[in-house]
Structures are given as structure tokens and as C-alpha cells.
PDB file of N, CA and C in Angstrom:
ATOM      1  N   UNK N   1      38.752 120.290  46.487  1.00 91.00           N
ATOM      2  CA  UNK N   1      37.872 121.228  45.831  1.00 91.00           C
ATOM      3  C   UNK N   1      36.736 121.575  46.796  1.00 91.00           C
ATOM      4  N   UNK N   2      36.423 122.846  46.925  1.00 94.00           N
ATOM      5  CA  UNK N   2      35.334 123.301  47.773  1.00 94.00           C
ATOM      6  C   UNK N   2      34.036 123.265  46.978  1.00 94.00           C
ATOM      7  N   UNK N   3      33.017 122.636  47.548  1.00 94.00           N
ATOM      8  CA  UNK N   3      31.692 122.569  46.923  1.00 94.00           C
ATOM      9  C   UNK N   3      30.710 123.268  47.850  1.00 94.00           C
ATOM     10  N   UNK N   4      30.058 124.326  47.359  1.00 95.00           N
ATOM     11  CA  UNK N   4      29.072 125.066  48.137  1.00 95.00           C
ATOM     12  C   UNK N   4      27.693 124.737  47.591  1.00 95.00           C
ATOM     13  N   UNK N   5      26.812 124.324  48.489  1.00 95.00           N
ATOM     14  CA  UNK N   5      25.450 123.970  48.119  1.00 95.00           C
ATOM     15  C   UNK N   5      24.505 125.063  48.611  1.00 95.00           C
ATOM     16  N   UNK N   6      23.500 125.376  47.821  1.00 95.00           N
ATOM     17  CA  UNK N   6      22.493 126.358  48.219  1.00 95.00           C
ATOM     18  C   UNK N   6      21.233 125.610  48.617  1.00 95.00           C
ATOM     19  N   UNK N   7      20.813 125.771  49.854  1.00 93.00           N
ATOM     20  CA  UNK N   7      19.673 125.145  50.518  1.00 93.00           C
ATOM     21  C   UNK N   7      19.978 123.717  50.941  1.00 93.00           C
ATOM     22  N   UNK N   8      20.292 122.832  50.005  1.00 89.00           N
ATOM     23  CA  UNK N   8      20.715 121.479  50.330  1.00 89.00           C
ATOM     24  C   UNK N   8      21.415 120.896  49.123  1.00 89.00           C
ATOM     25  N   UNK N   9      22.308 119.924  49.330  1.00 90.00           N
ATOM     26  CA  UNK N   9      22.982 119.334  48.183  1.00 90.00           C
ATOM     27  C   UNK N   9      21.984 118.693  47.218  1.00 90.00           C
ATOM     28  N   UNK N  10      22.169 118.940  45.941  1.00 90.00           N
ATOM     29  CA  UNK N  10      21.272 118.388  44.921  1.00 90.00           C
ATOM     30  C   UNK N  10      21.149 116.881  45.087  1.00 90.00           C
ATOM     31  N   UNK N  11      19.914 116.407  45.132  1.00 89.00           N
ATOM     32  CA  UNK N  11      19.636 114.987  45.264  1.00 89.00           C
ATOM     33  C   UNK N  11      19.121 114.592  46.635  1.00 89.00           C
ATOM     34  N   UNK N  12      19.385 115.398  47.677  1.00 90.00           N
ATOM     35  CA  UNK N  12      18.868 115.071  49.011  1.00 90.00           C
ATOM     36  C   UNK N  12      17.422 115.518  49.136  1.00 90.00           C
ATOM     37  N   UNK N  13      16.685 114.857  50.016  1.00 89.00           N
ATOM     38  CA  UNK N  13      15.323 115.250  50.363  1.00 89.00           C
ATOM     39  C   UNK N  13      15.416 116.087  51.632  1.00 89.00           C
ATOM     40  N   UNK N  14      14.910 117.306  51.596  1.00 89.00           N
ATOM     41  CA  UNK N  14      15.022 118.229  52.735  1.00 89.00           C
ATOM     42  C   UNK N  14      14.366 117.682  53.991  1.00 89.00           C
ATOM     43  N   UNK N  15      13.335 116.863  53.852  1.00 89.00           N
ATOM     44  CA  UNK N  15      12.522 116.463  54.993  1.00 89.00           C
ATOM     45  C   UNK N  15      12.864 115.119  55.607  1.00 89.00           C
ATOM     46  N   UNK N  16      13.937 114.483  55.184  1.00 86.00           N
ATOM     47  CA  UNK N  16      14.291 113.221  55.821  1.00 86.00           C
ATOM     48  C   UNK N  16      15.799 113.048  55.888  1.00 86.00           C
ATOM     49  N   UNK N  17      16.209 111.982  56.528  1.00 86.00           N
ATOM     50  CA  UNK N  17      17.634 111.739  56.728  1.00 86.00           C
ATOM     51  C   UNK N  17      18.184 110.650  55.819  1.00 86.00           C
ATOM     52  N   UNK N  18      17.364 110.138  54.923  1.00 86.00           N
ATOM     53  CA  UNK N  18      17.834 109.048  54.060  1.00 86.00           C
ATOM     54  C   UNK N  18      18.910 109.549  53.105  1.00 86.00           C
ATOM     55  N   UNK N  19      19.824 108.682  52.821  1.00 84.00           N
ATOM     56  CA  UNK N  19      20.905 109.015  51.916  1.00 84.00           C
ATOM     57  C   UNK N  19      20.460 108.715  50.500  1.00 84.00           C
ATOM     58  N   UNK N  20      20.336 109.752  49.708  1.00 82.00           N
ATOM     59  CA  UNK N  20      19.981 109.625  48.299  1.00 82.00           C
ATOM     60  C   UNK N  20      21.238 109.884  47.476  1.00 82.00           C
ATOM     61  N   UNK N  21      21.188 109.520  46.245  1.00 87.00           N
ATOM     62  CA  UNK N  21      22.302 109.826  45.359  1.00 87.00           C
ATOM     63  C   UNK N  21      22.391 111.346  45.256  1.00 87.00           C
ATOM     64  N   UNK N  22      23.483 111.912  45.722  1.00 86.00           N
ATOM     65  CA  UNK N  22      23.568 113.362  45.800  1.00 86.00           C
ATOM     66  C   UNK N  22      25.018 113.818  45.805  1.00 86.00           C
ATOM     67  N   UNK N  23      25.173 115.127  45.696  1.00 86.00           N
ATOM     68  CA  UNK N  23      26.484 115.735  45.824  1.00 86.00           C
ATOM     69  C   UNK N  23      26.916 115.711  47.281  1.00 86.00           C
ATOM     70  N   UNK N  24      28.212 115.815  47.518  1.00 91.00           N
ATOM     71  CA  UNK N  24      28.753 115.977  48.871  1.00 91.00           C
ATOM     72  C   UNK N  24      29.315 117.396  48.926  1.00 91.00           C
ATOM     73  N   UNK N  25      28.669 118.248  49.713  1.00 94.00           N
ATOM     74  CA  UNK N  25      29.067 119.647  49.809  1.00 94.00           C
ATOM     75  C   UNK N  25      30.095 119.850  50.916  1.00 94.00           C
ATOM     76  N   UNK N  26      30.942 120.822  50.733  1.00 96.00           N
ATOM     77  CA  UNK N  26      31.861 121.251  51.779  1.00 96.00           C
ATOM     78  C   UNK N  26      31.130 122.202  52.721  1.00 96.00           C
ATOM     79  N   UNK N  27      30.289 123.058  52.141  1.00 97.00           N
ATOM     80  CA  UNK N  27      29.462 124.019  52.874  1.00 97.00           C
ATOM     81  C   UNK N  27      28.074 124.020  52.252  1.00 97.00           C
ATOM     82  N   UNK N  28      27.045 124.125  53.100  1.00 96.00           N
ATOM     83  CA  UNK N  28      25.675 124.303  52.623  1.00 96.00           C
ATOM     84  C   UNK N  28      25.134 125.577  53.247  1.00 96.00           C
ATOM     85  N   UNK N  29      24.666 126.476  52.392  1.00 96.00           N
ATOM     86  CA  UNK N  29      24.046 127.720  52.843  1.00 96.00           C
ATOM     87  C   UNK N  29      22.544 127.530  52.701  1.00 96.00           C
ATOM     88  N   UNK N  30      21.834 127.618  53.819  1.00 93.00           N
ATOM     89  CA  UNK N  30      20.381 127.459  53.790  1.00 93.00           C
ATOM     90  C   UNK N  30      19.742 128.689  54.414  1.00 93.00           C
ATOM     91  N   UNK N  31      18.460 128.830  54.242  1.00 91.00           N
ATOM     92  CA  UNK N  31      17.786 130.063  54.617  1.00 91.00           C
ATOM     93  C   UNK N  31      16.694 129.808  55.636  1.00 91.00           C
ATOM     94  N   UNK N  32      16.550 130.724  56.575  1.00 84.00           N
ATOM     95  CA  UNK N  32      15.514 130.724  57.600  1.00 84.00           C
ATOM     96  C   UNK N  32      15.789 129.746  58.730  1.00 84.00           C
ATOM     97  N   UNK N  33      15.898 128.460  58.444  1.00 83.00           N
ATOM     98  CA  UNK N  33      16.109 127.472  59.508  1.00 83.00           C
ATOM     99  C   UNK N  33      16.681 126.191  58.905  1.00 83.00           C
ATOM    100  N   UNK N  34      17.360 125.383  59.739  1.00 88.00           N
ATOM    101  CA  UNK N  34      17.875 124.110  59.228  1.00 88.00           C
ATOM    102  C   UNK N  34      16.733 123.144  58.916  1.00 88.00           C
ATOM    103  N   UNK N  35      16.974 122.283  57.963  1.00 89.00           N
ATOM    104  CA  UNK N  35      16.014 121.243  57.589  1.00 89.00           C
ATOM    105  C   UNK N  35      16.475 119.914  58.188  1.00 89.00           C
ATOM    106  N   UNK N  36      15.586 118.935  58.287  1.00 89.00           N
ATOM    107  CA  UNK N  36      15.995 117.645  58.848  1.00 89.00           C
ATOM    108  C   UNK N  36      17.232 117.035  58.182  1.00 89.00           C
ATOM    109  N   UNK N  37      17.367 117.189  56.863  1.00 91.00           N
ATOM    110  CA  UNK N  37      18.536 116.594  56.198  1.00 91.00           C
ATOM    111  C   UNK N  37      19.843 117.246  56.645  1.00 91.00           C
ATOM    112  N   UNK N  38      19.792 118.464  57.193  1.00 90.00           N
ATOM    113  CA  UNK N  38      21.003 119.131  57.679  1.00 90.00           C
ATOM    114  C   UNK N  38      21.446 118.589  59.032  1.00 90.00           C
ATOM    115  N   UNK N  39      20.535 117.995  59.783  1.00 87.00           N
ATOM    116  CA  UNK N  39      20.829 117.604  61.164  1.00 87.00           C
ATOM    117  C   UNK N  39      20.862 116.110  61.407  1.00 87.00           C
ATOM    118  N   UNK N  40      20.314 115.315  60.516  1.00 88.00           N
ATOM    119  CA  UNK N  40      20.181 113.876  60.772  1.00 88.00           C
ATOM    120  C   UNK N  40      21.058 113.074  59.819  1.00 88.00           C
ATOM    121  N   UNK N  41      21.855 112.173  60.406  1.00 89.00           N
ATOM    122  CA  UNK N  41      22.682 111.271  59.608  1.00 89.00           C
ATOM    123  C   UNK N  41      21.798 110.205  58.975  1.00 89.00           C
ATOM    124  N   UNK N  42      22.126 109.665  57.853  1.00 92.00           N
ATOM    125  CA  UNK N  42      23.364 109.880  57.118  1.00 92.00           C
ATOM    126  C   UNK N  42      23.320 111.080  56.159  1.00 92.00           C
ATOM    127  N   UNK N  43      22.135 111.656  55.908  1.00 91.00           N
ATOM    128  CA  UNK N  43      22.037 112.758  54.946  1.00 91.00           C
ATOM    129  C   UNK N  43      22.882 113.955  55.343  1.00 91.00           C
ATOM    130  N   UNK N  44      22.957 114.258  56.634  1.00 90.00           N
ATOM    131  CA  UNK N  44      23.705 115.439  57.062  1.00 90.00           C
ATOM    132  C   UNK N  44      25.191 115.333  56.727  1.00 90.00           C
ATOM    133  N   UNK N  45      25.681 114.127  56.568  1.00 92.00           N
ATOM    134  CA  UNK N  45      27.073 113.931  56.180  1.00 92.00           C
ATOM    135  C   UNK N  45      27.372 114.449  54.782  1.00 92.00           C
ATOM    136  N   UNK N  46      26.347 114.653  53.988  1.00 93.00           N
ATOM    137  CA  UNK N  46      26.523 115.199  52.635  1.00 93.00           C
ATOM    138  C   UNK N  46      26.474 116.718  52.604  1.00 93.00           C
ATOM    139  N   UNK N  47      26.109 117.351  53.733  1.00 93.00           N
ATOM    140  CA  UNK N  47      25.895 118.805  53.760  1.00 93.00           C
ATOM    141  C   UNK N  47      27.130 119.610  54.129  1.00 93.00           C
ATOM    142  N   UNK N  48      28.137 118.986  54.715  1.00 94.00           N
ATOM    143  CA  UNK N  48      29.300 119.737  55.162  1.00 94.00           C
ATOM    144  C   UNK N  48      28.905 120.693  56.284  1.00 94.00           C
ATOM    145  N   UNK N  49      29.604 121.818  56.383  1.00 95.00           N
ATOM    146  CA  UNK N  49      29.270 122.824  57.397  1.00 95.00           C
ATOM    147  C   UNK N  49      28.004 123.552  56.946  1.00 95.00           C
ATOM    148  N   UNK N  50      27.000 123.590  57.813  1.00 94.00           N
ATOM    149  CA  UNK N  50      25.717 124.210  57.462  1.00 94.00           C
ATOM    150  C   UNK N  50      25.687 125.639  58.013  1.00 94.00           C
ATOM    151  N   UNK N  51      25.387 126.584  57.144  1.00 95.00           N
ATOM    152  CA  UNK N  51      25.302 127.999  57.500  1.00 95.00           C
ATOM    153  C   UNK N  51      23.861 128.448  57.280  1.00 95.00           C
ATOM    154  N   UNK N  52      23.163 128.826  58.362  1.00 92.00           N
ATOM    155  CA  UNK N  52      21.768 129.256  58.269  1.00 92.00           C
ATOM    156  C   UNK N  52      21.743 130.779  58.181  1.00 92.00           C
ATOM    157  N   UNK N  53      21.125 131.297  57.131  1.00 92.00           N
ATOM    158  CA  UNK N  53      21.066 132.729  56.881  1.00 92.00           C
ATOM    159  C   UNK N  53      19.659 133.238  57.187  1.00 92.00           C
ATOM    160  N   UNK N  54      19.578 134.252  58.041  1.00 88.00           N
ATOM    161  CA  UNK N  54      18.305 134.879  58.375  1.00 88.00           C
ATOM    162  C   UNK N  54      17.906 135.787  57.215  1.00 88.00           C
ATOM    163  N   UNK N  55      16.754 135.518  56.628  1.00 89.00           N
ATOM    164  CA  UNK N  55      16.283 136.348  55.515  1.00 89.00           C
ATOM    165  C   UNK N  55      15.038 137.143  55.909  1.00 89.00           C
ATOM    166  N   UNK N  56      14.793 137.245  57.214  1.00 87.00           N
ATOM    167  CA  UNK N  56      13.733 138.113  57.701  1.00 87.00           C
ATOM    168  C   UNK N  56      12.338 137.529  57.719  1.00 87.00           C
ATOM    169  N   UNK N  57      12.201 136.226  57.578  1.00 83.00           N
ATOM    170  CA  UNK N  57      10.872 135.619  57.651  1.00 83.00           C
ATOM    171  C   UNK N  57      10.424 135.579  59.102  1.00 83.00           C
ATOM    172  N   UNK N  58       9.170 135.904  59.340  1.00 81.00           N
ATOM    173  CA  UNK N  58       8.641 135.831  60.703  1.00 81.00           C
ATOM    174  C   UNK N  58       8.030 134.458  60.911  1.00 81.00           C
ATOM    175  N   UNK N  59       8.737 133.638  61.647  1.00 73.00           N
ATOM    176  CA  UNK N  59       8.307 132.260  61.924  1.00 73.00           C
ATOM    177  C   UNK N  59       8.549 131.961  63.380  1.00 73.00           C
ATOM    178  N   UNK N  60       7.839 130.952  63.876  1.00 73.00           N
ATOM    179  CA  UNK N  60       8.125 130.450  65.212  1.00 73.00           C
ATOM    180  C   UNK N  60       9.512 129.818  65.182  1.00 73.00           C
ATOM    181  N   UNK N  61      10.198 129.873  66.270  1.00 70.00           N
ATOM    182  CA  UNK N  61      11.531 129.276  66.351  1.00 70.00           C
ATOM    183  C   UNK N  61      11.436 127.778  66.107  1.00 70.00           C
ATOM    184  N   UNK N  62      12.421 127.241  65.445  1.00 67.00           N
ATOM    185  CA  UNK N  62      12.465 125.796  65.203  1.00 67.00           C
ATOM    186  C   UNK N  62      13.018 125.085  66.432  1.00 67.00           C
ATOM    187  N   UNK N  63      12.605 123.863  66.636  1.00 68.00           N
ATOM    188  CA  UNK N  63      13.185 123.076  67.719  1.00 68.00           C
ATOM    189  C   UNK N  63      14.214 122.088  67.175  1.00 68.00           C
ATOM    190  N   UNK N  64      14.549 122.212  65.914  1.00 66.00           N
ATOM    191  CA  UNK N  64      15.553 121.360  65.296  1.00 66.00           C
ATOM    192  C   UNK N  64      16.937 121.902  65.636  1.00 66.00           C
ATOM    193  N   UNK N  65      17.757 121.071  66.238  1.00 70.00           N
ATOM    194  CA  UNK N  65      19.100 121.465  66.636  1.00 70.00           C
ATOM    195  C   UNK N  65      20.090 120.410  66.167  1.00 70.00           C
ATOM    196  N   UNK N  66      21.307 120.831  65.957  1.00 70.00           N
ATOM    197  CA  UNK N  66      22.372 119.906  65.617  1.00 70.00           C
ATOM    198  C   UNK N  66      23.167 119.667  66.891  1.00 70.00           C
ATOM    199  N   UNK N  67      23.134 118.445  67.387  1.00 76.00           N
ATOM    200  CA  UNK N  67      23.803 118.112  68.645  1.00 76.00           C
ATOM    201  C   UNK N  67      25.283 117.881  68.416  1.00 76.00           C
ATOM    202  N   UNK N  68      26.069 118.469  69.286  1.00 80.00           N
ATOM    203  CA  UNK N  68      27.509 118.247  69.285  1.00 80.00           C
ATOM    204  C   UNK N  68      27.797 117.081  70.236  1.00 80.00           C
ATOM    205  N   UNK N  69      28.975 116.525  70.146  1.00 83.00           N
ATOM    206  CA  UNK N  69      29.348 115.415  71.021  1.00 83.00           C
ATOM    207  C   UNK N  69      29.204 115.806  72.493  1.00 83.00           C
ATOM    208  N   UNK N  70      29.565 117.046  72.830  1.00 86.00           N
ATOM    209  CA  UNK N  70      29.462 117.492  74.229  1.00 86.00           C
ATOM    210  C   UNK N  70      28.005 117.570  74.690  1.00 86.00           C
ATOM    211  N   UNK N  71      27.064 117.884  73.767  1.00 84.00           N
ATOM    212  CA  UNK N  71      25.640 117.905  74.118  1.00 84.00           C
ATOM    213  C   UNK N  71      25.174 116.504  74.506  1.00 84.00           C
ATOM    214  N   UNK N  72      25.518 115.539  73.679  1.00 82.00           N
ATOM    215  CA  UNK N  72      25.104 114.155  73.937  1.00 82.00           C
ATOM    216  C   UNK N  72      25.708 113.656  75.242  1.00 82.00           C
ATOM    217  N   UNK N  73      26.963 113.994  75.503  1.00 84.00           N
ATOM    218  CA  UNK N  73      27.603 113.578  76.753  1.00 84.00           C
ATOM    219  C   UNK N  73      26.883 114.168  77.965  1.00 84.00           C
ATOM    220  N   UNK N  74      26.401 115.403  77.840  1.00 85.00           N
ATOM    221  CA  UNK N  74      25.676 116.026  78.949  1.00 85.00           C
ATOM    222  C   UNK N  74      24.292 115.407  79.136  1.00 85.00           C
ATOM    223  N   UNK N  75      23.645 115.034  78.038  1.00 84.00           N
ATOM    224  CA  UNK N  75      22.300 114.458  78.114  1.00 84.00           C
ATOM    225  C   UNK N  75      22.329 113.031  78.637  1.00 84.00           C
ATOM    226  N   UNK N  76      23.343 112.247  78.241  1.00 81.00           N
ATOM    227  CA  UNK N  76      23.442 110.845  78.636  1.00 81.00           C
ATOM    228  C   UNK N  76      24.826 110.566  79.199  1.00 81.00           C
ATOM    229  N   UNK N  77      25.041 110.951  80.452  1.00 74.00           N
ATOM    230  CA  UNK N  77      26.370 110.693  81.029  1.00 74.00           C
ATOM    231  C   UNK N  77      26.609 109.197  81.157  1.00 74.00           C
ATOM    232  N   UNK N  78      27.845 108.815  81.051  1.00 75.00           N
ATOM    233  CA  UNK N  78      28.178 107.400  81.184  1.00 75.00           C
ATOM    234  C   UNK N  78      28.163 107.031  82.660  1.00 75.00           C
ATOM    235  N   UNK N  79      27.760 105.817  82.978  1.00 71.00           N
ATOM    236  CA  UNK N  79      27.726 105.404  84.391  1.00 71.00           C
ATOM    237  C   UNK N  79      29.137 105.382  84.974  1.00 71.00           C
ATOM    238  N   UNK N  80      29.197 105.655  86.250  1.00 67.00           N
ATOM    239  CA  UNK N  80      30.482 105.602  86.948  1.00 67.00           C
ATOM    240  C   UNK N  80      30.923 104.151  87.027  1.00 67.00           C
ATOM    241  N   UNK N  81      32.188 103.942  86.867  1.00 66.00           N
ATOM    242  CA  UNK N  81      32.723 102.583  87.031  1.00 66.00           C
ATOM    243  C   UNK N  81      32.907 102.294  88.525  1.00 66.00           C
ATOM    244  N   UNK N  82      32.613 101.060  88.889  1.00 65.00           N
ATOM    245  CA  UNK N  82      32.821 100.651  90.283  1.00 65.00           C
ATOM    246  C   UNK N  82      34.324 100.598  90.540  1.00 65.00           C
ATOM    247  N   UNK N  83      34.728 101.053  91.718  1.00 66.00           N
ATOM    248  CA  UNK N  83      36.184 100.991  92.008  1.00 66.00           C
ATOM    249  C   UNK N  83      36.642  99.550  92.028  1.00 66.00           C
ATOM    250  N   UNK N  84      37.828  99.336  91.532  1.00 68.00           N
ATOM    251  CA  UNK N  84      38.394  97.983  91.568  1.00 68.00           C
ATOM    252  C   UNK N  84      39.193  97.829  92.848  1.00 68.00           C
ATOM    253  N   UNK N  85      39.129  96.652  93.407  1.00 66.00           N
ATOM    254  CA  UNK N  85      39.886  96.421  94.656  1.00 66.00           C
ATOM    255  C   UNK N  85      41.333  96.149  94.307  1.00 66.00           C
ATOM    256  N   UNK N  86      42.214  96.632  95.121  1.00 64.00           N
ATOM    257  CA  UNK N  86      43.635  96.393  94.931  1.00 64.00           C
ATOM    258  C   UNK N  86      44.128  95.491  96.050  1.00 64.00           C
ATOM    259  N   UNK N  87      45.067  94.620  95.757  1.00 63.00           N
ATOM    260  CA  UNK N  87      45.568  93.739  96.817  1.00 63.00           C
ATOM    261  C   UNK N  87      46.220  94.555  97.926  1.00 63.00           C
ATOM    262  N   UNK N  88      46.037  94.102  99.137  1.00 64.00           N
ATOM    263  CA  UNK N  88      46.634  94.788 100.304  1.00 64.00           C
ATOM    264  C   UNK N  88      48.138  94.704 100.224  1.00 64.00           C
ATOM    265  N   UNK N  89      48.794  95.743 100.641  1.00 62.00           N
ATOM    266  CA  UNK N  89      50.274  95.758 100.639  1.00 62.00           C
ATOM    267  C   UNK N  89      50.777  94.797 101.715  1.00 62.00           C
ATOM    268  N   UNK N  90      51.853  94.102 101.445  1.00 56.00           N
ATOM    269  CA  UNK N  90      52.376  93.161 102.437  1.00 56.00           C
ATOM    270  C   UNK N  90      53.531  93.726 103.202  1.00 56.00           C
TER     271      UNK N  90
END
């Protein structure tokens, strides 16, 4: 069953990432900009796919972003492994 939430799933707090008793949405449609609950686990796990709709408010750009796995990999690359020695051929 598809569950669409408007702004945020009922029961979540928009300003934090804590998991409250709430609905689990398949899609959340929010307006102007994402809220912390849309981007921070575990609350963001209740939001499903977040769709931000521009409603024409004049605001400074938000610095809140949802990081993808590739973003994190670019920000914190894993250290190179030291080469392992192989026995000499006889």
C-alpha cells in the first residue's frame, strides 16, 4: 500500500531525528525546504522518498542536504590497504 505524507509523517517532530510513534510513509511531499526529520536517521526512515515542492517563498538557501552513499565515500575515502607480500617463485 502506498502511503503519501504531507509535510512529514504524522507523529514525527520536524526539527529532530528522534523516532517517535508515527506513520511510515512511502512518499513525503514537503514544501520550501527539507526539515531535519527528512534527512536524519532514524526519523528519515519513516519519510520514504522526500519530494520538496517550491511554493515561491523567498528564503535563504538551506544547507541541509541528504547525503547519498557516494557522497560519504567521497568525503571519507577508505585508507589504501598495504600490499601483501607474495612468496617468491621457485
